[in-house]
Amino acid sequence: MSFKQIESKKISEIVQQQIEEMIRRGDVQPGEKLDSVVQLADQFKVSRSAVREALSALRAVGIITIKQGEGTFVNTYDFSNVLDPMKPERIISKKEMLELFEIRNIMEVGAAELAAEKRAPDHLKMMEDALASMKDASGEDNVGEAADVAFHLAIAEASQNNLMVDIMNQLSDTLRKTMFESRRVWLFSEKQTLERLYKEHEHIFLAIQDRNPSKARKAMLNHLMNVKETLIKGWEG
Protein backbone atom coordinates (compact mmCIF):
# COMPACT_ATOMS: atom_id res chain seq x y z
CA MET A 1 0.00 0.00 0.00
CA SER A 2 1.39 3.42 -1.00
CA PHE A 3 0.96 6.72 0.79
CA LYS A 4 1.31 10.22 -0.58
CA GLN A 5 3.17 12.87 1.33
CA ILE A 6 0.74 15.15 3.13
CA GLU A 7 1.08 18.91 2.70
CA SER A 8 -1.19 20.95 4.92
CA LYS A 9 -1.11 23.34 7.84
CA LYS A 10 -3.36 20.92 9.75
CA ILE A 11 -1.25 17.83 9.30
CA SER A 12 -2.72 15.88 12.22
CA GLU A 13 -6.29 16.32 10.95
CA ILE A 14 -5.38 14.95 7.54
CA VAL A 15 -3.51 12.04 9.13
CA GLN A 16 -6.66 11.36 11.15
CA GLN A 17 -8.75 11.34 7.96
CA GLN A 18 -6.27 9.01 6.25
CA ILE A 19 -6.43 6.52 9.11
CA GLU A 20 -10.23 6.70 9.12
CA GLU A 21 -10.21 5.93 5.40
CA MET A 22 -7.90 2.95 5.99
CA ILE A 23 -10.47 1.58 8.44
CA ARG A 24 -13.35 2.18 6.03
CA ARG A 25 -11.51 0.40 3.22
CA GLY A 26 -10.80 -2.53 5.50
CA ASP A 27 -7.02 -2.14 5.29
CA VAL A 28 -7.14 -2.60 9.05
CA GLN A 29 -10.08 -4.44 10.60
CA PRO A 30 -11.87 -3.82 13.92
CA GLY A 31 -9.85 -5.50 16.66
CA GLU A 32 -6.62 -5.33 14.69
CA LYS A 33 -3.54 -3.37 15.68
CA LEU A 34 -2.45 -0.24 13.84
CA ASP A 35 1.18 0.26 12.89
CA SER A 36 3.34 2.00 15.45
CA VAL A 37 3.69 5.78 15.62
CA VAL A 38 7.11 5.51 14.03
CA GLN A 39 5.80 3.37 11.17
CA LEU A 40 2.79 5.63 10.55
CA ALA A 41 4.98 8.72 10.57
CA ASP A 42 7.22 7.08 7.98
CA GLN A 43 4.27 5.94 5.82
CA PHE A 44 2.56 9.34 5.82
CA LYS A 45 5.88 11.24 5.74
CA VAL A 46 4.92 13.43 8.69
CA SER A 47 6.27 14.02 12.17
CA ARG A 48 5.61 11.61 15.03
CA SER A 49 3.90 14.40 16.96
CA ALA A 50 1.38 14.82 14.12
CA VAL A 51 0.62 11.10 14.26
CA ARG A 52 0.26 11.14 18.04
CA GLU A 53 -2.14 14.09 17.80
CA ALA A 54 -4.20 12.28 15.16
CA LEU A 55 -4.34 9.13 17.27
CA SER A 56 -5.42 11.14 20.31
CA ALA A 57 -8.29 12.62 18.30
CA LEU A 58 -9.35 9.16 17.09
CA ARG A 59 -9.22 7.83 20.63
CA ALA A 60 -11.35 10.75 21.86
CA VAL A 61 -14.20 9.77 19.54
CA GLY A 62 -13.90 6.07 20.34
CA ILE A 63 -12.50 4.85 17.03
CA ILE A 64 -9.31 3.40 18.54
CA THR A 65 -8.03 2.21 21.89
CA ILE A 66 -4.42 2.88 22.89
CA LYS A 67 -3.09 0.19 25.24
CA GLN A 68 0.07 1.10 27.06
CA GLY A 69 2.88 -1.25 26.10
CA GLU A 70 0.71 -3.13 23.58
CA GLY A 71 -0.14 -0.67 20.84
CA THR A 72 -3.15 0.96 19.18
CA PHE A 73 -6.20 -1.11 18.27
CA VAL A 74 -9.23 -0.34 16.08
CA ASN A 75 -12.51 -0.56 17.97
CA THR A 76 -15.54 -2.45 16.74
CA TYR A 77 -18.39 -0.13 15.83
CA ASP A 78 -20.77 -0.02 18.78
CA PHE A 79 -24.26 0.15 17.29
CA SER A 80 -25.66 0.91 20.73
CA ASN A 81 -24.20 4.39 20.17
CA VAL A 82 -27.29 5.18 18.12
CA LEU A 83 -29.33 4.97 21.33
CA ASP A 84 -27.46 7.92 22.79
CA PRO A 85 -27.43 11.07 20.62
CA MET A 86 -24.83 12.62 22.92
CA LYS A 87 -22.21 10.04 21.96
CA PRO A 88 -19.71 11.14 19.30
CA GLU A 89 -19.86 10.27 15.62
CA ARG A 90 -18.17 7.06 14.66
CA ILE A 91 -17.01 5.69 11.34
CA ILE A 92 -18.22 2.36 10.02
CA SER A 93 -15.92 -0.11 8.25
CA LYS A 94 -16.94 -2.04 5.15
CA LYS A 95 -17.45 -5.21 7.16
CA GLU A 96 -19.69 -3.44 9.66
CA MET A 97 -21.62 -1.74 6.88
CA LEU A 98 -22.32 -5.12 5.26
CA GLU A 99 -23.47 -6.46 8.63
CA LEU A 100 -25.87 -3.52 8.88
CA PHE A 101 -27.23 -4.42 5.44
CA GLU A 102 -27.98 -7.91 6.74
CA ILE A 103 -29.99 -6.34 9.57
CA ARG A 104 -31.76 -4.04 7.10
CA ASN A 105 -32.70 -7.03 4.95
CA ILE A 106 -34.29 -8.72 7.94
CA MET A 107 -36.09 -5.62 9.22
CA GLU A 108 -36.99 -3.49 6.23
CA VAL A 109 -38.18 -6.22 3.90
CA GLY A 110 -40.63 -7.30 6.59
CA ALA A 111 -41.53 -3.68 7.33
CA ALA A 112 -42.43 -3.06 3.68
CA GLU A 113 -44.65 -6.14 3.71
CA LEU A 114 -46.42 -5.00 6.89
CA ALA A 115 -46.74 -1.45 5.54
CA ALA A 116 -48.58 -2.74 2.47
CA GLU A 117 -51.09 -4.41 4.77
CA LYS A 118 -51.52 -1.65 7.35
CA ARG A 119 -50.67 1.71 5.74
CA ALA A 120 -53.00 4.66 6.20
CA PRO A 121 -53.36 7.77 4.00
CA ASP A 122 -51.06 9.84 6.23
CA HIS A 123 -48.32 7.21 5.85
CA LEU A 124 -48.59 7.41 2.07
CA LYS A 125 -48.34 11.21 2.31
CA MET A 126 -45.09 10.89 4.31
CA MET A 127 -43.65 8.59 1.64
CA GLU A 128 -44.79 10.87 -1.18
CA ASP A 129 -43.16 13.88 0.48
CA ALA A 130 -39.90 11.96 0.89
CA LEU A 131 -40.05 10.84 -2.75
CA ALA A 132 -40.63 14.41 -3.91
CA SER A 133 -37.58 15.61 -1.97
CA MET A 134 -35.55 12.71 -3.35
CA LYS A 135 -36.56 13.56 -6.91
CA ASP A 136 -35.60 17.23 -6.50
CA ALA A 137 -32.26 16.46 -4.82
CA SER A 138 -28.98 16.76 -6.69
CA GLY A 139 -25.99 14.51 -6.19
CA GLU A 140 -24.06 17.36 -4.57
CA ASP A 141 -26.10 17.93 -1.40
CA ASN A 142 -27.36 15.93 1.55
CA VAL A 143 -31.05 16.45 0.72
CA GLY A 144 -31.15 13.13 -1.08
CA GLU A 145 -29.80 11.12 1.79
CA ALA A 146 -32.13 12.86 4.27
CA ALA A 147 -35.10 12.09 2.02
CA ASP A 148 -33.88 8.51 1.68
CA VAL A 149 -33.84 8.08 5.46
CA ALA A 150 -37.25 9.78 5.77
CA PHE A 151 -38.73 7.39 3.20
CA HIS A 152 -37.51 4.29 5.04
CA LEU A 153 -38.67 5.68 8.39
CA ALA A 154 -42.10 6.37 6.86
CA ILE A 155 -42.34 2.70 5.88
CA ALA A 156 -41.58 1.72 9.45
CA GLU A 157 -44.35 4.07 10.60
CA ALA A 158 -46.71 2.51 8.07
CA SER A 159 -46.03 -0.94 9.50
CA GLN A 160 -47.79 0.31 12.65
CA ASN A 161 -45.43 -1.78 14.73
CA ASN A 162 -44.24 0.44 17.56
CA LEU A 163 -41.11 -1.60 18.24
CA MET A 164 -40.16 -1.45 14.55
CA VAL A 165 -40.58 2.32 14.60
CA ASP A 166 -38.46 2.67 17.74
CA ILE A 167 -35.65 0.51 16.36
CA MET A 168 -35.61 2.31 13.00
CA ASN A 169 -35.56 5.71 14.71
CA GLN A 170 -32.69 4.59 16.93
CA LEU A 171 -30.81 3.39 13.86
CA SER A 172 -31.55 6.52 11.84
CA ASP A 173 -28.16 8.21 12.40
CA THR A 174 -26.33 5.03 11.44
CA LEU A 175 -28.60 4.54 8.43
CA ARG A 176 -27.84 8.09 7.36
CA LYS A 177 -24.12 7.29 7.34
CA THR A 178 -24.59 4.16 5.23
CA MET A 179 -26.98 5.94 2.87
CA PHE A 180 -24.48 8.76 2.38
CA GLU A 181 -21.81 6.23 1.45
CA SER A 182 -24.23 4.25 -0.73
CA ARG A 183 -25.37 7.30 -2.66
CA ARG A 184 -21.77 8.52 -3.09
CA VAL A 185 -20.70 5.19 -4.59
CA TRP A 186 -23.92 4.95 -6.59
CA LEU A 187 -23.42 8.33 -8.22
CA PHE A 188 -19.82 7.54 -9.16
CA SER A 189 -20.82 4.24 -10.76
CA GLU A 190 -21.20 4.54 -14.52
CA LYS A 191 -24.21 2.22 -14.63
CA GLN A 192 -26.17 3.84 -11.81
CA THR A 193 -28.10 7.09 -11.84
CA LEU A 194 -30.18 9.09 -9.41
CA GLU A 195 -33.19 8.32 -11.60
CA ARG A 196 -32.77 4.59 -11.11
CA LEU A 197 -32.35 5.05 -7.37
CA TYR A 198 -35.54 7.13 -7.30
CA LYS A 199 -37.41 4.54 -9.37
CA GLU A 200 -36.52 1.75 -6.94
CA HIS A 201 -38.03 3.76 -4.08
CA GLU A 202 -41.06 4.57 -6.22
CA HIS A 203 -41.64 0.86 -6.91
CA ILE A 204 -41.66 0.20 -3.17
CA PHE A 205 -44.11 3.05 -2.63
CA LEU A 206 -46.49 1.89 -5.39
CA ALA A 207 -46.57 -1.64 -4.00
CA ILE A 208 -47.41 -0.30 -0.53
CA GLN A 209 -50.00 2.05 -2.01
CA ASP A 210 -51.59 -0.89 -3.88
CA ARG A 211 -51.70 -2.93 -0.66
CA ASN A 212 -49.61 -5.65 -2.28
CA PRO A 213 -47.42 -7.17 0.49
CA SER A 214 -45.64 -9.65 -1.79
CA LYS A 215 -44.74 -6.97 -4.33
CA ALA A 216 -43.63 -4.59 -1.58
CA ARG A 217 -41.42 -7.26 -0.07
CA LYS A 218 -39.79 -8.02 -3.42
CA ALA A 219 -39.32 -4.33 -4.27
CA MET A 220 -37.59 -3.59 -0.97
CA LEU A 221 -35.38 -6.69 -1.21
CA ASN A 222 -34.42 -5.78 -4.78
CA HIS A 223 -33.55 -2.23 -3.72
CA LEU A 224 -31.38 -3.29 -0.78
CA MET A 225 -29.61 -5.95 -2.86
CA ASN A 226 -28.87 -3.42 -5.62
CA VAL A 227 -27.47 -0.86 -3.17
CA LYS A 228 -25.33 -3.49 -1.48
CA GLU A 229 -24.05 -4.76 -4.85
CA THR A 230 -23.24 -1.21 -5.97
CA LEU A 231 -21.34 -0.58 -2.75
CA ILE A 232 -19.26 -3.73 -3.17
CA LYS A 233 -18.45 -2.92 -6.80
CA GLY A 234 -17.51 0.62 -5.81
CA TRP A 235 -15.13 -0.66 -3.14
CA GLU A 236 -13.57 -3.12 -5.57
CA GLY A 237 -13.28 -0.52 -8.30
PDB file of C-alpha atoms in Angstrom:
ATOM      1  CA  MET A   1       0.000   0.000   0.000  1.00  0.00           C
ATOM      2  CA  SER A   2       1.393   3.416  -0.996  1.00  0.00           C
ATOM      3  CA  PHE A   3       0.955   6.715   0.788  1.00  0.00           C
ATOM      4  CA  LYS A   4       1.305  10.223  -0.577  1.00  0.00           C
ATOM      5  CA  GLN A   5       3.170  12.870   1.327  1.00  0.00           C
ATOM      6  CA  ILE A   6       0.740  15.146   3.129  1.00  0.00           C
ATOM      7  CA  GLU A   7       1.084  18.912   2.697  1.00  0.00           C
ATOM      8  CA  SER A   8      -1.193  20.947   4.923  1.00  0.00           C
ATOM      9  CA  LYS A   9      -1.113  23.338   7.836  1.00  0.00           C
ATOM     10  CA  LYS A  10      -3.363  20.922   9.754  1.00  0.00           C
ATOM     11  CA  ILE A  11      -1.251  17.835   9.296  1.00  0.00           C
ATOM     12  CA  SER A  12      -2.722  15.876  12.216  1.00  0.00           C
ATOM     13  CA  GLU A  13      -6.290  16.322  10.951  1.00  0.00           C
ATOM     14  CA  ILE A  14      -5.378  14.955   7.537  1.00  0.00           C
ATOM     15  CA  VAL A  15      -3.510  12.038   9.129  1.00  0.00           C
ATOM     16  CA  GLN A  16      -6.660  11.361  11.147  1.00  0.00           C
ATOM     17  CA  GLN A  17      -8.754  11.339   7.960  1.00  0.00           C
ATOM     18  CA  GLN A  18      -6.272   9.014   6.251  1.00  0.00           C
ATOM     19  CA  ILE A  19      -6.429   6.521   9.109  1.00  0.00           C
ATOM     20  CA  GLU A  20     -10.234   6.696   9.120  1.00  0.00           C
ATOM     21  CA  GLU A  21     -10.212   5.925   5.396  1.00  0.00           C
ATOM     22  CA  MET A  22      -7.898   2.950   5.991  1.00  0.00           C
ATOM     23  CA  ILE A  23     -10.470   1.583   8.441  1.00  0.00           C
ATOM     24  CA  ARG A  24     -13.351   2.179   6.028  1.00  0.00           C
ATOM     25  CA  ARG A  25     -11.507   0.399   3.218  1.00  0.00           C
ATOM     26  CA  GLY A  26     -10.798  -2.528   5.496  1.00  0.00           C
ATOM     27  CA  ASP A  27      -7.019  -2.141   5.290  1.00  0.00           C
ATOM     28  CA  VAL A  28      -7.144  -2.598   9.049  1.00  0.00           C
ATOM     29  CA  GLN A  29     -10.083  -4.440  10.604  1.00  0.00           C
ATOM     30  CA  PRO A  30     -11.873  -3.817  13.924  1.00  0.00           C
ATOM     31  CA  GLY A  31      -9.855  -5.500  16.663  1.00  0.00           C
ATOM     32  CA  GLU A  32      -6.616  -5.329  14.691  1.00  0.00           C
ATOM     33  CA  LYS A  33      -3.539  -3.374  15.677  1.00  0.00           C
ATOM     34  CA  LEU A  34      -2.454  -0.239  13.841  1.00  0.00           C
ATOM     35  CA  ASP A  35       1.177   0.263  12.887  1.00  0.00           C
ATOM     36  CA  SER A  36       3.343   2.000  15.452  1.00  0.00           C
ATOM     37  CA  VAL A  37       3.689   5.783  15.621  1.00  0.00           C
ATOM     38  CA  VAL A  38       7.115   5.508  14.030  1.00  0.00           C
ATOM     39  CA  GLN A  39       5.796   3.370  11.168  1.00  0.00           C
ATOM     40  CA  LEU A  40       2.791   5.628  10.550  1.00  0.00           C
ATOM     41  CA  ALA A  41       4.982   8.722  10.574  1.00  0.00           C
ATOM     42  CA  ASP A  42       7.217   7.081   7.978  1.00  0.00           C
ATOM     43  CA  GLN A  43       4.274   5.945   5.824  1.00  0.00           C
ATOM     44  CA  PHE A  44       2.565   9.344   5.823  1.00  0.00           C
ATOM     45  CA  LYS A  45       5.878  11.241   5.736  1.00  0.00           C
ATOM     46  CA  VAL A  46       4.916  13.429   8.690  1.00  0.00           C
ATOM     47  CA  SER A  47       6.274  14.019  12.170  1.00  0.00           C
ATOM     48  CA  ARG A  48       5.614  11.611  15.025  1.00  0.00           C
ATOM     49  CA  SER A  49       3.902  14.397  16.961  1.00  0.00           C
ATOM     50  CA  ALA A  50       1.378  14.823  14.116  1.00  0.00           C
ATOM     51  CA  VAL A  51       0.619  11.096  14.256  1.00  0.00           C
ATOM     52  CA  ARG A  52       0.259  11.144  18.038  1.00  0.00           C
ATOM     53  CA  GLU A  53      -2.136  14.094  17.795  1.00  0.00           C
ATOM     54  CA  ALA A  54      -4.203  12.283  15.156  1.00  0.00           C
ATOM     55  CA  LEU A  55      -4.343   9.131  17.272  1.00  0.00           C
ATOM     56  CA  SER A  56      -5.415  11.143  20.308  1.00  0.00           C
ATOM     57  CA  ALA A  57      -8.291  12.618  18.296  1.00  0.00           C
ATOM     58  CA  LEU A  58      -9.347   9.164  17.092  1.00  0.00           C
ATOM     59  CA  ARG A  59      -9.219   7.829  20.634  1.00  0.00           C
ATOM     60  CA  ALA A  60     -11.348  10.748  21.856  1.00  0.00           C
ATOM     61  CA  VAL A  61     -14.204   9.773  19.539  1.00  0.00           C
ATOM     62  CA  GLY A  62     -13.905   6.071  20.343  1.00  0.00           C
ATOM     63  CA  ILE A  63     -12.497   4.852  17.033  1.00  0.00           C
ATOM     64  CA  ILE A  64      -9.314   3.398  18.537  1.00  0.00           C
ATOM     65  CA  THR A  65      -8.027   2.207  21.892  1.00  0.00           C
ATOM     66  CA  ILE A  66      -4.421   2.876  22.889  1.00  0.00           C
ATOM     67  CA  LYS A  67      -3.090   0.192  25.245  1.00  0.00           C
ATOM     68  CA  GLN A  68       0.072   1.104  27.064  1.00  0.00           C
ATOM     69  CA  GLY A  69       2.880  -1.252  26.100  1.00  0.00           C
ATOM     70  CA  GLU A  70       0.707  -3.131  23.584  1.00  0.00           C
ATOM     71  CA  GLY A  71      -0.138  -0.669  20.836  1.00  0.00           C
ATOM     72  CA  THR A  72      -3.149   0.961  19.177  1.00  0.00           C
ATOM     73  CA  PHE A  73      -6.203  -1.107  18.274  1.00  0.00           C
ATOM     74  CA  VAL A  74      -9.235  -0.344  16.075  1.00  0.00           C
ATOM     75  CA  ASN A  75     -12.506  -0.562  17.974  1.00  0.00           C
ATOM     76  CA  THR A  76     -15.541  -2.446  16.740  1.00  0.00           C
ATOM     77  CA  TYR A  77     -18.391  -0.129  15.826  1.00  0.00           C
ATOM     78  CA  ASP A  78     -20.769  -0.024  18.779  1.00  0.00           C
ATOM     79  CA  PHE A  79     -24.258   0.149  17.287  1.00  0.00           C
ATOM     80  CA  SER A  80     -25.659   0.912  20.735  1.00  0.00           C
ATOM     81  CA  ASN A  81     -24.196   4.392  20.170  1.00  0.00           C
ATOM     82  CA  VAL A  82     -27.294   5.181  18.119  1.00  0.00           C
ATOM     83  CA  LEU A  83     -29.333   4.968  21.327  1.00  0.00           C
ATOM     84  CA  ASP A  84     -27.458   7.921  22.793  1.00  0.00           C
ATOM     85  CA  PRO A  85     -27.432  11.073  20.620  1.00  0.00           C
ATOM     86  CA  MET A  86     -24.826  12.620  22.920  1.00  0.00           C
ATOM     87  CA  LYS A  87     -22.208  10.040  21.962  1.00  0.00           C
ATOM     88  CA  PRO A  88     -19.707  11.143  19.300  1.00  0.00           C
ATOM     89  CA  GLU A  89     -19.861  10.271  15.623  1.00  0.00           C
ATOM     90  CA  ARG A  90     -18.167   7.056  14.656  1.00  0.00           C
ATOM     91  CA  ILE A  91     -17.010   5.694  11.341  1.00  0.00           C
ATOM     92  CA  ILE A  92     -18.217   2.358  10.024  1.00  0.00           C
ATOM     93  CA  SER A  93     -15.921  -0.106   8.254  1.00  0.00           C
ATOM     94  CA  LYS A  94     -16.945  -2.040   5.145  1.00  0.00           C
ATOM     95  CA  LYS A  95     -17.446  -5.211   7.158  1.00  0.00           C
ATOM     96  CA  GLU A  96     -19.690  -3.441   9.657  1.00  0.00           C
ATOM     97  CA  MET A  97     -21.624  -1.741   6.877  1.00  0.00           C
ATOM     98  CA  LEU A  98     -22.323  -5.116   5.263  1.00  0.00           C
ATOM     99  CA  GLU A  99     -23.470  -6.460   8.631  1.00  0.00           C
ATOM    100  CA  LEU A 100     -25.866  -3.524   8.876  1.00  0.00           C
ATOM    101  CA  PHE A 101     -27.233  -4.424   5.436  1.00  0.00           C
ATOM    102  CA  GLU A 102     -27.983  -7.912   6.742  1.00  0.00           C
ATOM    103  CA  ILE A 103     -29.991  -6.340   9.566  1.00  0.00           C
ATOM    104  CA  ARG A 104     -31.756  -4.040   7.100  1.00  0.00           C
ATOM    105  CA  ASN A 105     -32.704  -7.027   4.947  1.00  0.00           C
ATOM    106  CA  ILE A 106     -34.290  -8.718   7.938  1.00  0.00           C
ATOM    107  CA  MET A 107     -36.094  -5.623   9.215  1.00  0.00           C
ATOM    108  CA  GLU A 108     -36.992  -3.487   6.230  1.00  0.00           C
ATOM    109  CA  VAL A 109     -38.185  -6.222   3.898  1.00  0.00           C
ATOM    110  CA  GLY A 110     -40.626  -7.297   6.587  1.00  0.00           C
ATOM    111  CA  ALA A 111     -41.533  -3.677   7.333  1.00  0.00           C
ATOM    112  CA  ALA A 112     -42.431  -3.058   3.679  1.00  0.00           C
ATOM    113  CA  GLU A 113     -44.645  -6.144   3.712  1.00  0.00           C
ATOM    114  CA  LEU A 114     -46.422  -4.996   6.886  1.00  0.00           C
ATOM    115  CA  ALA A 115     -46.735  -1.449   5.541  1.00  0.00           C
ATOM    116  CA  ALA A 116     -48.579  -2.744   2.471  1.00  0.00           C
ATOM    117  CA  GLU A 117     -51.088  -4.412   4.772  1.00  0.00           C
ATOM    118  CA  LYS A 118     -51.524  -1.646   7.348  1.00  0.00           C
ATOM    119  CA  ARG A 119     -50.672   1.709   5.743  1.00  0.00           C
ATOM    120  CA  ALA A 120     -52.997   4.658   6.199  1.00  0.00           C
ATOM    121  CA  PRO A 121     -53.357   7.773   3.997  1.00  0.00           C
ATOM    122  CA  ASP A 122     -51.061   9.837   6.226  1.00  0.00           C
ATOM    123  CA  HIS A 123     -48.319   7.211   5.853  1.00  0.00           C
ATOM    124  CA  LEU A 124     -48.591   7.413   2.073  1.00  0.00           C
ATOM    125  CA  LYS A 125     -48.338  11.210   2.312  1.00  0.00           C
ATOM    126  CA  MET A 126     -45.092  10.887   4.313  1.00  0.00           C
ATOM    127  CA  MET A 127     -43.651   8.591   1.640  1.00  0.00           C
ATOM    128  CA  GLU A 128     -44.795  10.867  -1.179  1.00  0.00           C
ATOM    129  CA  ASP A 129     -43.163  13.884   0.478  1.00  0.00           C
ATOM    130  CA  ALA A 130     -39.902  11.960   0.893  1.00  0.00           C
ATOM    131  CA  LEU A 131     -40.045  10.837  -2.749  1.00  0.00           C
ATOM    132  CA  ALA A 132     -40.627  14.408  -3.908  1.00  0.00           C
ATOM    133  CA  SER A 133     -37.581  15.607  -1.975  1.00  0.00           C
ATOM    134  CA  MET A 134     -35.546  12.710  -3.345  1.00  0.00           C
ATOM    135  CA  LYS A 135     -36.555  13.559  -6.915  1.00  0.00           C
ATOM    136  CA  ASP A 136     -35.597  17.226  -6.498  1.00  0.00           C
ATOM    137  CA  ALA A 137     -32.261  16.462  -4.823  1.00  0.00           C
ATOM    138  CA  SER A 138     -28.976  16.758  -6.689  1.00  0.00           C
ATOM    139  CA  GLY A 139     -25.994  14.514  -6.195  1.00  0.00           C
ATOM    140  CA  GLU A 140     -24.059  17.355  -4.574  1.00  0.00           C
ATOM    141  CA  ASP A 141     -26.097  17.927  -1.402  1.00  0.00           C
ATOM    142  CA  ASN A 142     -27.362  15.928   1.549  1.00  0.00           C
ATOM    143  CA  VAL A 143     -31.048  16.448   0.724  1.00  0.00           C
ATOM    144  CA  GLY A 144     -31.150  13.132  -1.080  1.00  0.00           C
ATOM    145  CA  GLU A 145     -29.801  11.115   1.794  1.00  0.00           C
ATOM    146  CA  ALA A 146     -32.131  12.865   4.273  1.00  0.00           C
ATOM    147  CA  ALA A 147     -35.100  12.092   2.017  1.00  0.00           C
ATOM    148  CA  ASP A 148     -33.881   8.507   1.679  1.00  0.00           C
ATOM    149  CA  VAL A 149     -33.845   8.078   5.458  1.00  0.00           C
ATOM    150  CA  ALA A 150     -37.249   9.785   5.765  1.00  0.00           C
ATOM    151  CA  PHE A 151     -38.731   7.387   3.202  1.00  0.00           C
ATOM    152  CA  HIS A 152     -37.513   4.291   5.037  1.00  0.00           C
ATOM    153  CA  LEU A 153     -38.667   5.679   8.392  1.00  0.00           C
ATOM    154  CA  ALA A 154     -42.097   6.368   6.861  1.00  0.00           C
ATOM    155  CA  ILE A 155     -42.335   2.703   5.878  1.00  0.00           C
ATOM    156  CA  ALA A 156     -41.577   1.722   9.454  1.00  0.00           C
ATOM    157  CA  GLU A 157     -44.345   4.074  10.597  1.00  0.00           C
ATOM    158  CA  ALA A 158     -46.710   2.509   8.067  1.00  0.00           C
ATOM    159  CA  SER A 159     -46.025  -0.942   9.502  1.00  0.00           C
ATOM    160  CA  GLN A 160     -47.788   0.315  12.654  1.00  0.00           C
ATOM    161  CA  ASN A 161     -45.429  -1.784  14.728  1.00  0.00           C
ATOM    162  CA  ASN A 162     -44.237   0.444  17.557  1.00  0.00           C
ATOM    163  CA  LEU A 163     -41.112  -1.602  18.235  1.00  0.00           C
ATOM    164  CA  MET A 164     -40.158  -1.454  14.554  1.00  0.00           C
ATOM    165  CA  VAL A 165     -40.583   2.316  14.595  1.00  0.00           C
ATOM    166  CA  ASP A 166     -38.461   2.669  17.739  1.00  0.00           C
ATOM    167  CA  ILE A 167     -35.648   0.512  16.365  1.00  0.00           C
ATOM    168  CA  MET A 168     -35.614   2.314  13.002  1.00  0.00           C
ATOM    169  CA  ASN A 169     -35.560   5.714  14.710  1.00  0.00           C
ATOM    170  CA  GLN A 170     -32.692   4.590  16.931  1.00  0.00           C
ATOM    171  CA  LEU A 171     -30.807   3.394  13.859  1.00  0.00           C
ATOM    172  CA  SER A 172     -31.549   6.522  11.839  1.00  0.00           C
ATOM    173  CA  ASP A 173     -28.158   8.207  12.396  1.00  0.00           C
ATOM    174  CA  THR A 174     -26.327   5.030  11.438  1.00  0.00           C
ATOM    175  CA  LEU A 175     -28.601   4.545   8.434  1.00  0.00           C
ATOM    176  CA  ARG A 176     -27.839   8.085   7.356  1.00  0.00           C
ATOM    177  CA  LYS A 177     -24.119   7.291   7.341  1.00  0.00           C
ATOM    178  CA  THR A 178     -24.588   4.162   5.226  1.00  0.00           C
ATOM    179  CA  MET A 179     -26.978   5.935   2.870  1.00  0.00           C
ATOM    180  CA  PHE A 180     -24.481   8.761   2.383  1.00  0.00           C
ATOM    181  CA  GLU A 181     -21.806   6.228   1.453  1.00  0.00           C
ATOM    182  CA  SER A 182     -24.231   4.247  -0.726  1.00  0.00           C
ATOM    183  CA  ARG A 183     -25.366   7.304  -2.658  1.00  0.00           C
ATOM    184  CA  ARG A 184     -21.772   8.522  -3.085  1.00  0.00           C
ATOM    185  CA  VAL A 185     -20.701   5.192  -4.593  1.00  0.00           C
ATOM    186  CA  TRP A 186     -23.918   4.946  -6.586  1.00  0.00           C
ATOM    187  CA  LEU A 187     -23.415   8.333  -8.224  1.00  0.00           C
ATOM    188  CA  PHE A 188     -19.816   7.541  -9.160  1.00  0.00           C
ATOM    189  CA  SER A 189     -20.816   4.242 -10.757  1.00  0.00           C
ATOM    190  CA  GLU A 190     -21.197   4.535 -14.519  1.00  0.00           C
ATOM    191  CA  LYS A 191     -24.210   2.223 -14.626  1.00  0.00           C
ATOM    192  CA  GLN A 192     -26.167   3.839 -11.812  1.00  0.00           C
ATOM    193  CA  THR A 193     -28.099   7.092 -11.843  1.00  0.00           C
ATOM    194  CA  LEU A 194     -30.178   9.092  -9.407  1.00  0.00           C
ATOM    195  CA  GLU A 195     -33.186   8.325 -11.602  1.00  0.00           C
ATOM    196  CA  ARG A 196     -32.775   4.589 -11.113  1.00  0.00           C
ATOM    197  CA  LEU A 197     -32.354   5.049  -7.369  1.00  0.00           C
ATOM    198  CA  TYR A 198     -35.540   7.128  -7.302  1.00  0.00           C
ATOM    199  CA  LYS A 199     -37.414   4.536  -9.366  1.00  0.00           C
ATOM    200  CA  GLU A 200     -36.522   1.749  -6.945  1.00  0.00           C
ATOM    201  CA  HIS A 201     -38.030   3.760  -4.083  1.00  0.00           C
ATOM    202  CA  GLU A 202     -41.062   4.574  -6.221  1.00  0.00           C
ATOM    203  CA  HIS A 203     -41.644   0.859  -6.914  1.00  0.00           C
ATOM    204  CA  ILE A 204     -41.660   0.203  -3.165  1.00  0.00           C
ATOM    205  CA  PHE A 205     -44.112   3.045  -2.633  1.00  0.00           C
ATOM    206  CA  LEU A 206     -46.492   1.894  -5.388  1.00  0.00           C
ATOM    207  CA  ALA A 207     -46.570  -1.640  -3.998  1.00  0.00           C
ATOM    208  CA  ILE A 208     -47.411  -0.299  -0.534  1.00  0.00           C
ATOM    209  CA  GLN A 209     -49.995   2.052  -2.012  1.00  0.00           C
ATOM    210  CA  ASP A 210     -51.589  -0.889  -3.880  1.00  0.00           C
ATOM    211  CA  ARG A 211     -51.705  -2.930  -0.662  1.00  0.00           C
ATOM    212  CA  ASN A 212     -49.609  -5.653  -2.280  1.00  0.00           C
ATOM    213  CA  PRO A 213     -47.417  -7.174   0.488  1.00  0.00           C
ATOM    214  CA  SER A 214     -45.636  -9.653  -1.786  1.00  0.00           C
ATOM    215  CA  LYS A 215     -44.741  -6.973  -4.329  1.00  0.00           C
ATOM    216  CA  ALA A 216     -43.633  -4.586  -1.583  1.00  0.00           C
ATOM    217  CA  ARG A 217     -41.417  -7.261  -0.067  1.00  0.00           C
ATOM    218  CA  LYS A 218     -39.790  -8.017  -3.422  1.00  0.00           C
ATOM    219  CA  ALA A 219     -39.325  -4.334  -4.274  1.00  0.00           C
ATOM    220  CA  MET A 220     -37.591  -3.594  -0.968  1.00  0.00           C
ATOM    221  CA  LEU A 221     -35.383  -6.687  -1.212  1.00  0.00           C
ATOM    222  CA  ASN A 222     -34.424  -5.783  -4.783  1.00  0.00           C
ATOM    223  CA  HIS A 223     -33.554  -2.234  -3.718  1.00  0.00           C
ATOM    224  CA  LEU A 224     -31.384  -3.289  -0.779  1.00  0.00           C
ATOM    225  CA  MET A 225     -29.610  -5.946  -2.861  1.00  0.00           C
ATOM    226  CA  ASN A 226     -28.874  -3.418  -5.618  1.00  0.00           C
ATOM    227  CA  VAL A 227     -27.475  -0.860  -3.169  1.00  0.00           C
ATOM    228  CA  LYS A 228     -25.327  -3.490  -1.481  1.00  0.00           C
ATOM    229  CA  GLU A 229     -24.047  -4.759  -4.846  1.00  0.00           C
ATOM    230  CA  THR A 230     -23.238  -1.214  -5.973  1.00  0.00           C
ATOM    231  CA  LEU A 231     -21.337  -0.580  -2.754  1.00  0.00           C
ATOM    232  CA  ILE A 232     -19.257  -3.729  -3.166  1.00  0.00           C
ATOM    233  CA  LYS A 233     -18.450  -2.923  -6.802  1.00  0.00           C
ATOM    234  CA  GLY A 234     -17.511   0.617  -5.812  1.00  0.00           C
ATOM    235  CA  TRP A 235     -15.132  -0.657  -3.144  1.00  0.00           C
ATOM    236  CA  GLU A 236     -13.566  -3.120  -5.574  1.00  0.00           C
ATOM    237  CA  GLY A 237     -13.280  -0.518  -8.305  1.00  0.00           C
TER     238      GLY A 237
END
